[in-house]
Amino acid sequence: MESILEIKTVNKAFGAQRVVRDVSLSVKRGEVFSLLGPSGCGKTTLLRMIAGFERPDSGSILLDGTDVAQLPPNRRQVNTVFQNYALFPHLSVADNIAFGLRAEGKPKIEIQEEVHRMLDLIRMHEHAHKKPSQISGGQKQRVAIARALIKKPKILLLDEPLAALDLKLRQHMLLELDRIHDEVGITFIYVTHDQDEAMSLSDHIAIMNEGVIEQLGTPAEVYELPKSRFVAEFIGDTNLFPGKVASVEGSDYCHLEVPGLGKILAYQDRPVAPGENVTLSLRPEKFNLSREKPTVPSIQNLLPGVVDTIIYMGSETRYVVRCGEFKLNVLRQHNRCLLEEKPITWEDSVWLTWHADDGNILQSTNGTPATTPNADSAP
Amino acid sequence: MKPSRVPLYTTLAVLAFLYLPIVVMTVQSFNAARYGGEWKGFTFSWYAKLFEDRSIWSATRNTLVVAISCTAVSTIIGSLAAWVLHRYRTRLQRLHYLVTYAPLVVPDILMGISLLLFYVNLKILLGLGTVILAHVTFCISYVAFVVLGRLQDFDYSLVEAAQDLGAGWGRIVFRVLLPVLGPGILAGAMLAFTLSVDDFVITFFVAGPGSSTLPVHIYSMIKHGSTTVINALSVLFMTVTFAVVVISQFFSRNRPVH
Ligand SMILES: Nc1ncnc2c1ncn2[C@@H]1O[C@H](COP(=O)(O)OP(=O)(O)O)[C@@H](O)[C@H]1O
Ligand SMILES: [Mg+2]
């Protein structure tokens, strides 16, 4: 698939604060692309540069091949769904939706037909004559989407569209957004600080931190193969092991010496050399937890530990296991009969195993020193 | 426990202080007695006399000319000032804010004297023009603060949404800004109108011969006796002012819902 949007080394500063730094990315036609990052990392600013509300200090923004970086918002085929909806309070739902076509001076009949189509899409015919103050948050959200989509933009920009809704409604609107995206087939760029929203909706995710894109990939890639400590910790939970490469085992594996834990075997996600400082990230669900010492092939790691905390969460249980000087997060799905064996309880001695391939050696980019122990997993 | 009577007495006392003079004045305006005082029967004759007095008509005309021009000018400038104060938070705008705020707290008499000195120094002839200018001077501030108050809950992303949907500034102003901010601007205009109609002190200083407004004219009538006609005039004057205030209150309470 070709790309509909190419952003090349875009920079933006407000005064001395560099809010967006050398951002480059490309968005494919028809996909849902998420900008994910903590509050204040520059997501909105980047989105506003795509929409035309801010001009980049440098760099280019190519929309379908033409540089639009210096064009005003009304000269780019891109429309925005604002975080607070920004519906016109004095206009009815139908008039709000019609606003963009009226501004273009389209004939009345055509406007009527298009508004009708949009009301179909968002399933809000019975509310067409209501004012924004008379409809619910989720409905306002849908009107804001219809009002933008009626312009047939090349890209629809959504800035934290679900942030103002409560949890139940958020899950419902997520499905609704997915359905609307499938129906119209327009490219969505979706800004959020919520990793679950981004993971469930997106084809690609760009993870931003302090104005920089830390990693860009599919949801599975950023989850399974985080490149940096920031990504590993921001997307889901993880255990971090700072250590030193003790020996390299062939071209695929290496042994790490982790102070306070011992030797562990890891897959070489990147070529490493003996003596190099590295950080290994291991997701909580990659562990296998058992009471009896299992016999495992040498490709698996095996560590003894003691159960420190148990958090029962229905479909799964979280354990904190003391292991050497570390406290490890372990997640176990309930995929077996509850009464099958004697349940694990506090202060039980247990064995942790995991496959060497499941650990992920971080790339230690952006200067994160690999030697400082993570606050959560340190003793 | 017996409900306390304090609220009732307080309310009665406040009502008496505020409205007794007005009630007395209103009753006297229908009293047939020539010099007021004891009740000599009901009459409309003071009102009739009022309508025959050419000088009162001319003062009324002056008042309306001044109030309407002042309202028009100060509403436009005041609203623009409010927009600028709301949108831009520069050091210049902080100064602008202080300067706009000052007329609300400076005593009228100072405003009157300084404006008079200003006109005299520049050798500007006192007349309706100077009165209008003086009224605009203080009305701008009131309009600006009323509109600024309404702008506090105005969401600028409405303007960005309109731009995003392809609207030019003309459409943004007439289809978004004025409909949404209209009630606030109208409330500011009504306030400017009543302040202008009511003003005595500043007008007293800057009005030239033949440009007296009603308040100034009423004052000079008191000096020349005939309080009964003044009662009638004041009642009419008060009724109109009150109506305008009520209408403006109505508009400022009917906020557009967001
Ligand atoms: N117009 C502006 N003027 C000055 N600073 C701004 C402006 N817009 C955003 N910022 C600053 O830029 C940083 C990033 O903001 P933003 O892009 O809104 O982040 P996000 O959407 O990721 O929360 C914040 O520190 C914010 O204070
Ligand atoms: Mg934001």
XYZ file of C-alpha atoms and ligand atoms in Angstrom:
665
model
C 0.000 0.000 0.000
C 1.250 3.475 -0.829
C 1.421 6.147 1.797
C -1.035 9.042 1.949
C 0.955 11.104 4.422
C 4.713 11.543 4.678
C 6.153 13.598 7.494
C 9.837 14.396 7.123
C 12.026 15.691 9.980
C 9.382 18.050 11.304
C 10.333 20.326 14.208
C 8.256 22.667 16.318
C 9.271 24.766 19.304
C 7.237 27.057 21.535
C 9.763 29.564 22.775
C 12.706 27.565 24.083
C 10.694 24.362 24.482
C 11.175 21.918 21.600
C 7.802 20.217 21.535
C 8.209 18.125 18.374
C 11.720 16.999 17.438
C 12.808 15.598 14.080
C 9.657 13.573 13.617
C 9.453 11.486 10.462
C 6.726 8.991 9.730
C 4.552 7.727 6.943
C 0.908 6.740 7.046
C -0.590 4.261 4.613
C -3.787 4.940 2.719
C -6.851 3.655 4.532
C -5.195 2.579 7.770
C -5.747 3.611 11.367
C -2.517 5.164 12.569
C -2.138 6.004 16.248
C 0.068 8.560 17.937
C 0.489 7.195 21.435
C 2.329 8.854 24.273
C 1.994 10.356 27.726
C 0.307 13.702 28.226
C 2.479 16.622 27.132
C 4.699 14.628 24.760
C 3.659 16.679 21.716
C 0.940 14.527 20.136
C -1.585 17.337 19.808
C 1.039 19.698 18.435
C 2.001 17.170 15.751
C -1.671 16.633 14.905
C -2.267 20.384 14.723
C 0.608 20.697 12.270
C -1.007 18.054 10.073
C -4.341 19.901 10.338
C -2.759 23.288 9.633
C -3.353 25.041 12.959
C 0.371 25.198 13.613
C 3.208 25.699 11.124
C 6.285 23.519 11.562
C 9.565 25.370 12.152
C 11.223 23.023 9.689
C 10.524 19.838 7.783
C 7.817 18.894 5.334
C 4.353 17.372 5.474
C 3.420 15.636 2.234
C -0.263 14.929 1.793
C -0.738 12.637 -1.194
C 2.568 13.873 -2.581
C 2.151 17.653 -2.150
C 3.782 19.619 0.644
C 1.035 21.251 2.707
C 3.193 22.345 5.653
C 2.594 26.048 4.992
C -1.064 25.886 3.871
C -3.934 27.088 6.111
C -6.391 24.459 7.458
C -9.084 25.199 4.885
C -6.680 24.497 1.994
C -5.829 20.911 2.994
C -8.087 17.918 2.533
C -7.765 16.932 6.158
C -10.399 17.313 8.862
C -10.266 17.178 12.616
C -12.421 15.739 15.372
C -11.626 17.940 18.343
C -11.092 16.529 21.808
C -13.996 18.516 23.290
C -16.046 17.957 20.088
C -16.301 21.746 19.406
C -19.848 21.415 18.094
C -21.547 24.730 17.293
C -23.927 25.175 20.241
C -26.448 27.310 18.351
C -26.854 24.868 15.448
C -28.832 21.636 15.354
C -27.147 18.284 14.771
C -28.085 18.425 11.080
C -26.864 22.017 10.695
C -23.617 21.172 12.435
C -23.042 18.347 9.976
C -23.996 20.580 7.043
C -21.645 23.421 8.090
C -18.671 22.294 6.013
C -20.663 21.868 2.792
C -22.460 25.207 3.270
C -19.048 26.861 3.596
C -18.159 25.357 0.224
C -21.378 26.792 -1.246
C -22.695 23.381 -2.353
C -26.275 23.305 -3.704
C -29.005 22.763 -1.102
C -30.207 19.432 -2.445
C -26.733 17.979 -2.464
C -26.139 19.149 1.103
C -29.407 17.551 2.198
C -28.485 14.229 0.632
C -25.016 14.230 2.150
C -26.311 15.124 5.607
C -28.812 12.300 5.268
C -26.043 9.876 4.396
C -24.001 11.009 7.375
C -26.954 10.648 9.742
C -27.272 7.092 8.377
C -23.619 6.449 9.062
C -23.761 7.622 12.665
C -27.318 6.308 13.181
C -28.702 9.544 14.535
C -31.672 10.399 12.330
C -34.059 10.780 15.245
C -31.762 13.396 16.836
C -31.171 15.487 13.702
C -33.084 18.492 15.007
C -31.674 18.519 18.515
C -29.128 21.030 19.736
C -25.750 19.712 20.958
C -26.788 20.467 24.553
C -29.639 17.979 24.213
C -27.598 14.918 23.242
C -25.214 12.674 25.169
C -21.417 12.687 25.093
C -21.195 9.651 22.840
C -23.713 11.177 20.454
C -21.794 14.470 20.350
C -18.727 12.443 19.476
C -20.522 10.835 16.538
C -21.823 14.193 15.310
C -18.293 15.621 15.441
C -17.080 12.684 13.333
C -19.909 13.083 10.812
C -19.309 16.827 10.574
C -15.674 16.167 9.639
C -16.330 13.170 7.374
C -18.903 15.012 5.236
C -15.972 16.964 3.784
C -14.605 13.669 2.395
C -11.135 14.340 3.790
C -8.111 12.343 2.734
C -7.310 11.921 6.408
C -9.491 12.214 9.491
C -7.594 13.444 12.534
C -8.939 12.466 15.944
C -7.490 14.041 19.087
C -8.193 11.847 22.130
C -11.770 11.388 20.926
C -12.793 9.124 23.782
C -11.004 10.847 26.663
C -14.148 12.627 27.886
C -16.308 9.483 27.973
C -16.686 7.006 30.798
C -15.204 3.528 30.524
C -18.275 1.620 29.305
C -19.084 4.227 26.678
C -15.433 4.322 25.646
C -15.451 0.626 24.837
C -18.676 1.019 22.895
C -17.362 4.026 20.945
C -14.182 2.124 20.124
C -16.254 -0.490 18.306
C -18.306 2.292 16.735
C -15.145 4.027 15.470
C -13.932 0.738 14.028
C -17.246 0.255 12.221
C -17.235 3.816 10.839
C -13.663 3.389 9.661
C -14.589 0.160 7.872
C -17.587 1.815 6.231
C -15.919 4.984 4.931
C -12.419 3.592 4.330
C -10.798 6.955 5.074
C -7.366 7.085 6.720
C -7.601 7.823 10.453
C -4.838 9.382 12.522
C -5.736 8.758 16.109
C -4.109 10.549 19.036
C -4.363 8.949 22.460
C -2.510 8.410 25.705
C -4.401 5.170 26.282
C -2.428 2.124 25.120
C -5.488 -0.148 25.061
C -7.305 2.155 22.648
C -4.266 2.377 20.411
C -3.579 -1.374 20.495
C -7.134 -2.402 19.694
C -7.833 0.094 16.914
C -4.602 0.662 15.033
C -2.784 -0.832 12.094
C 0.338 1.081 13.115
C 1.334 2.879 16.298
C 3.934 5.595 16.735
C 5.016 5.892 20.342
C 6.023 9.412 21.274
C 8.035 10.624 24.209
C 9.166 14.206 24.776
C 8.624 15.205 21.164
C 10.445 12.206 19.686
C 9.033 9.094 18.091
C 10.557 6.270 20.136
C 9.214 3.428 18.049
C 6.885 2.870 15.143
C 5.323 -0.455 14.280
C 2.298 -2.707 14.380
C 0.673 -3.223 17.787
C 2.302 -6.682 18.033
C 5.736 -5.318 17.134
C 5.728 -2.535 19.703
C 4.427 -4.903 22.366
C 6.619 -7.916 21.664
C 9.770 -6.129 20.556
C 10.015 -2.808 22.371
C 13.204 -1.041 21.383
C 13.578 1.180 24.407
C 12.908 1.022 28.082
C 10.318 3.789 27.655
C 8.328 1.760 25.123
C 8.635 -1.430 27.148
C 7.232 0.295 30.206
C 4.647 2.476 28.468
C 3.019 -0.364 26.549
C 1.859 -2.914 29.084
C 3.795 -4.126 32.112
C 7.279 -5.514 31.980
C 10.210 -6.740 34.065
C 13.555 -5.142 33.342
C 16.866 -6.859 34.013
C 19.930 -4.648 33.740
C 23.008 -6.763 33.178
C 26.253 -7.444 31.376
C 26.852 -9.856 28.504
C 28.842 -12.736 30.034
C 29.244 -14.877 26.947
C 27.895 -15.122 23.419
C 26.395 -18.491 22.506
C 26.587 -18.921 18.739
C 24.974 -16.299 16.533
C 21.521 -16.339 18.213
C 21.911 -16.463 21.997
C 23.934 -14.977 24.807
C 24.298 -15.332 28.550
C 23.662 -12.259 30.687
C 25.067 -11.771 34.162
C 22.354 -9.921 36.088
C 23.567 -8.630 39.484
C 21.278 -9.868 42.243
C 19.689 -12.544 40.059
C 22.291 -14.679 38.360
C 22.937 -15.881 34.828
C 20.142 -15.907 32.284
C 19.973 -16.964 28.676
C 18.578 -14.511 26.144
C 17.982 -14.268 22.432
C 20.206 -11.703 20.700
C 17.656 -9.233 19.352
C 20.683 -7.284 18.219
C 24.313 -8.416 17.985
C 25.996 -8.011 21.358
C 29.576 -8.403 22.527
C 30.859 -9.859 25.806
C 31.196 -7.182 28.513
C 28.495 -4.971 26.972
C 25.894 -3.468 29.331
C 22.359 -4.330 28.224
C 18.807 -4.343 29.581
C 16.501 -7.290 29.081
C 12.735 -6.782 29.075
C 10.450 -9.687 29.916
C 6.629 -9.425 29.870
C 4.810 -10.821 32.949
C 2.804 -13.358 30.929
C 5.935 -14.982 29.509
C 6.701 -16.694 32.828
C 5.557 -20.127 33.722
C 4.894 -20.527 37.437
C 4.946 -23.886 39.237
C 5.254 -25.301 42.736
C 7.335 -28.340 41.783
C 10.709 -27.897 40.177
C 10.093 -28.612 36.474
C 12.562 -30.310 34.212
C 13.196 -27.939 31.353
C 15.340 -27.982 28.222
C 18.447 -25.809 28.337
C 16.787 -23.196 26.116
C 14.561 -22.317 29.065
C 15.584 -20.242 32.065
C 14.783 -21.612 35.514
C 14.752 -19.541 38.716
C 13.541 -20.243 42.266
C 11.418 -17.622 44.006
C 8.968 -16.879 46.813
C 5.452 -15.552 46.330
C 5.240 -12.048 47.778
C 1.820 -10.792 46.661
C -1.182 -12.265 44.866
C -3.737 -10.105 43.081
C -6.728 -12.082 41.878
C -8.366 -10.389 38.884
C -10.950 -12.895 37.720
C -9.754 -14.016 34.310
C -6.147 -13.832 35.430
C -4.012 -13.539 38.546
C -1.020 -11.281 39.094
C 1.791 -12.515 41.301
C 4.748 -10.637 42.641
C 7.550 -13.140 43.118
C 10.748 -12.422 45.086
C 13.613 -13.765 43.070
C 17.146 -13.001 44.168
C 17.144 -9.262 44.795
C 14.316 -8.692 42.329
C 10.563 -8.532 42.682
C 9.117 -9.903 39.472
C 5.663 -9.309 38.003
C 4.135 -12.578 36.865
C 0.792 -12.912 35.133
C -1.060 -16.191 34.941
C -4.230 -16.860 32.972
C -6.783 -19.184 34.514
C -6.798 -21.740 31.780
C -7.161 -24.743 34.012
C -9.696 -26.044 36.481
C -9.483 -24.189 39.774
C -9.703 -27.301 41.938
C -7.198 -29.297 39.921
C -4.257 -28.647 42.214
C -3.559 -27.017 45.541
C -3.526 -23.271 44.817
C -0.357 -21.241 45.199
C -0.486 -18.908 48.208
C 1.634 -16.278 49.956
C 5.188 -17.181 50.865
C 5.058 -20.392 48.821
C 8.313 -21.386 47.219
C 7.843 -21.523 43.463
C 9.797 -22.028 40.259
C 9.772 -19.553 37.393
C 10.601 -20.662 33.868
C 10.659 -18.842 30.555
C 11.938 -19.431 27.068
C 15.115 -17.589 26.110
C 13.352 -16.212 23.003
C 10.729 -14.434 25.114
C 13.164 -11.989 26.678
C 13.906 -8.920 24.627
C 17.236 -7.077 24.726
C 16.509 -3.337 24.492
C 18.396 -1.217 22.030
C 19.458 1.281 24.691
C 18.860 4.155 22.344
C 18.246 7.694 23.631
C 21.057 7.197 26.129
C 19.074 5.254 28.732
C 21.845 3.700 30.808
C 21.320 -0.031 30.933
C 22.951 -0.368 34.343
C 20.480 1.432 36.638
C 18.040 -1.127 38.033
C 14.389 -0.469 37.384
C 12.667 0.966 40.439
C 9.882 -1.642 40.265
C 11.990 -4.748 39.953
C 14.897 -3.646 42.108
C 14.940 -4.926 45.689
C -38.467 25.721 66.855
C -40.181 28.883 65.681
C -38.861 30.050 62.347
C -36.696 33.117 62.779
C -38.232 36.467 61.834
C -34.853 38.063 61.111
C -34.914 37.318 57.369
C -38.353 38.881 57.066
C -37.366 42.083 58.905
C -34.136 42.381 56.958
C -35.986 42.098 53.693
C -38.551 44.681 54.769
C -35.856 47.116 55.884
C -33.951 46.788 52.605
C -37.138 47.232 50.618
C -38.052 50.319 52.594
C -34.641 51.901 52.139
C -34.496 51.164 48.449
C -38.019 51.762 47.337
C -39.730 54.139 49.743
C -38.310 57.246 48.047
C -39.361 55.880 44.692
C -42.843 55.072 45.917
C -43.227 58.547 47.410
C -42.026 60.108 44.178
C -44.382 58.006 42.094
C -47.370 58.832 44.319
C -46.512 62.528 44.290
C -46.344 62.555 40.518
C -50.100 61.873 40.525
C -50.868 64.336 43.346
C -52.947 67.336 42.312
C -51.313 69.555 44.983
C -49.125 72.186 43.322
C -46.162 71.933 45.681
C -46.540 68.321 46.726
C -47.021 67.554 50.383
C -50.575 66.706 51.338
C -52.759 64.666 48.969
C -55.187 66.801 46.969
C -56.567 64.198 44.574
C -55.423 62.190 41.563
C -54.276 63.931 38.396
C -52.411 63.324 35.129
C -51.852 67.019 34.647
C -48.140 66.977 35.551
C -47.602 64.367 32.897
C -49.559 66.477 30.431
C -47.486 69.507 31.347
C -44.355 67.507 30.881
C -45.239 66.783 27.278
C -45.761 70.492 26.548
C -42.307 71.484 27.825
C -40.087 71.994 24.761
C -36.871 71.987 26.803
C -37.659 68.531 28.161
C -38.242 67.228 24.657
C -34.930 68.611 23.543
C -33.144 67.088 26.555
C -34.822 63.761 25.801
C -33.702 63.989 22.201
C -30.148 64.771 23.324
C -30.194 61.848 25.730
C -31.285 59.417 23.035
C -28.827 60.733 20.459
C -25.995 60.457 22.977
C -27.058 57.046 24.293
C -27.572 55.485 20.854
C -24.317 56.792 19.360
C -22.375 55.959 22.485
C -23.856 52.452 22.595
C -23.068 51.789 18.953
C -19.467 52.973 19.176
C -18.631 51.507 22.585
C -20.225 48.130 21.774
C -18.021 47.700 18.727
C -14.809 48.932 20.363
C -15.571 47.231 23.685
C -16.296 43.856 22.061
C -13.120 44.044 19.997
C -11.180 44.963 23.137
C -12.655 41.963 24.945
C -11.718 39.639 22.066
C -8.150 40.908 22.016
C -7.859 40.704 25.815
C -9.188 37.161 25.722
C -7.116 35.872 22.823
C -3.703 37.355 23.502
C -1.843 37.099 26.772
C 1.101 39.368 26.020
C 2.559 42.054 28.278
C 0.872 44.673 26.096
C -2.472 43.020 26.801
C -1.864 43.044 30.536
C -1.397 46.806 30.267
C -4.479 46.966 28.048
C -6.432 45.112 30.731
C -5.425 47.589 33.440
C -6.217 50.565 31.233
C -9.628 49.094 30.418
C -10.293 48.336 34.055
C -9.418 51.820 35.321
C -12.642 53.636 34.296
C -14.651 51.164 36.361
C -12.966 52.336 39.563
C -11.988 55.955 38.845
C -14.570 58.301 40.464
C -16.901 59.931 37.944
C -15.958 63.355 39.131
C -12.311 62.763 38.203
C -13.324 61.487 34.778
C -15.540 64.547 34.315
C -12.896 67.050 35.322
C -10.116 65.422 33.314
C -12.288 65.194 30.207
C -13.306 68.831 30.598
C -9.671 69.918 30.956
C -8.801 67.793 27.945
C -11.456 69.462 25.792
C -10.566 72.939 27.020
C -6.866 72.406 26.396
C -7.507 71.177 22.872
C -10.002 74.038 22.388
C -12.800 71.648 21.492
C -16.220 73.320 21.704
C -18.454 71.638 24.252
C -21.588 70.153 22.697
C -23.274 66.836 21.935
C -20.057 65.576 20.380
C -18.052 66.005 23.564
C -20.798 64.321 25.596
C -20.869 61.328 23.245
C -17.083 61.062 23.350
C -17.087 61.195 27.151
C -19.756 58.508 27.414
C -17.947 56.255 24.952
C -14.851 56.618 27.132
C -16.374 54.910 30.129
C -18.885 52.651 28.323
C -16.113 50.854 26.411
C -14.812 49.474 29.692
C -18.198 48.202 30.821
C -18.928 46.553 27.469
C -15.446 45.038 27.393
C -15.866 43.461 30.821
C -19.347 42.114 30.170
C -18.204 40.528 26.893
C -14.959 39.321 28.461
C -17.004 37.545 31.124
C -18.939 35.738 28.421
C -15.749 34.867 26.576
C -14.499 32.967 29.633
C -16.725 30.082 28.645
C -16.245 30.551 24.917
C -14.353 27.675 23.410
C -11.826 28.878 20.809
C -11.811 25.485 19.158
C -15.219 26.489 17.703
C -13.320 28.967 15.552
C -10.735 26.338 14.641
C -13.490 23.843 13.839
C -15.085 26.381 11.501
C -11.725 27.046 9.827
C -11.126 23.333 9.556
C -14.468 22.923 7.791
C -13.464 25.539 5.238
C -15.146 28.701 6.568
C -13.548 32.074 5.848
C -13.479 34.886 8.425
C -16.771 36.373 7.204
C -18.604 33.118 7.795
C -16.824 32.563 11.094
C -17.850 35.997 12.389
C -21.472 35.900 11.201
C -22.258 32.191 11.556
C -20.242 31.294 14.639
C -18.939 34.233 16.678
C -21.956 36.538 16.571
C -24.562 33.824 17.193
C -22.600 32.393 20.091
C -21.386 35.678 21.587
C -24.432 37.739 20.519
C -26.288 37.564 23.837
C -23.173 38.711 25.707
C -22.570 41.572 23.297
C -26.229 42.583 23.541
C -26.038 42.579 27.327
C -22.961 44.815 27.109
C -24.771 47.159 24.720
C -27.794 47.405 27.032
C -25.542 48.201 29.946
C -23.781 50.894 27.915
C -27.162 52.337 26.952
C -28.448 52.565 30.525
C -25.166 53.951 31.838
C -25.197 56.614 29.154
C -28.835 57.560 29.766
C -28.268 57.707 33.531
C -24.994 59.555 33.658
C -25.083 62.887 35.437
C -21.672 63.753 36.848
C -19.524 63.360 33.742
C -22.170 64.870 31.472
C -22.535 67.841 33.826
C -18.882 68.728 33.189
C -18.671 68.185 29.449
C -22.126 69.274 28.201
C -22.167 72.618 26.435
C -25.141 74.981 26.101
C -28.070 73.238 24.405
C -26.574 69.792 24.841
C -28.013 68.986 28.271
C -29.205 65.437 28.681
C -32.203 64.517 30.833
C -30.335 64.006 34.126
C -28.589 67.357 33.782
C -31.838 69.021 32.732
C -33.729 67.549 35.693
C -31.067 68.938 37.994
C -31.447 72.425 36.563
C -35.249 72.144 36.830
C -34.959 71.380 40.535
C -32.987 74.576 40.956
C -35.861 76.482 39.325
C -38.667 74.851 41.346
C -41.649 72.933 39.934
C -40.910 69.634 41.652
C -44.190 68.079 40.587
C -43.233 67.989 36.914
C -39.900 66.566 37.946
C -41.646 63.784 39.832
C -43.561 62.870 36.709
C -40.446 63.056 34.556
C -38.434 60.968 36.992
C -41.109 58.290 37.097
C -41.119 57.994 33.314
C -37.355 58.086 33.187
C -37.081 55.412 35.834
C -39.617 53.171 34.122
C -37.728 53.241 30.838
C -34.362 52.621 32.516
C -35.823 49.785 34.541
C -37.271 48.182 31.413
C -33.914 48.294 29.676
C -32.174 46.751 32.686
C -34.732 43.961 32.906
C -34.370 43.187 29.218
C -30.577 43.158 29.447
C -30.749 40.869 32.472
C -32.960 38.557 30.495
C -30.397 38.340 27.709
C -27.428 37.842 29.975
C -29.155 35.049 31.860
C -30.222 33.256 28.697
C -26.727 31.994 28.046
C -26.285 29.808 25.023
C -25.779 26.258 26.189
C -22.526 24.582 25.295
N 0.450 27.129 21.877
C 1.374 26.710 22.763
N 2.207 27.581 23.348
C 3.144 27.173 24.236
N 3.328 25.901 24.602
C 2.530 24.970 24.061
C 1.499 25.321 23.124
N 0.867 24.190 22.751
C 1.445 23.189 23.438
N 2.446 23.654 24.213
C 3.327 22.830 25.079
O 3.852 21.798 24.305
C 3.908 20.595 25.016
C 3.209 19.495 24.250
O 1.840 19.789 24.201
P 0.809 18.870 23.418
O 1.221 18.767 22.000
O -0.544 19.449 23.668
O 0.975 17.489 24.150
P 0.000 16.228 24.197
O -1.106 16.431 23.222
O 0.864 15.068 23.864
O -0.488 16.143 25.612
C 3.290 20.869 26.373
O 4.326 21.033 27.295
C 2.550 22.157 26.178
O 2.564 22.912 27.351
Mg -3.207 16.539 23.602
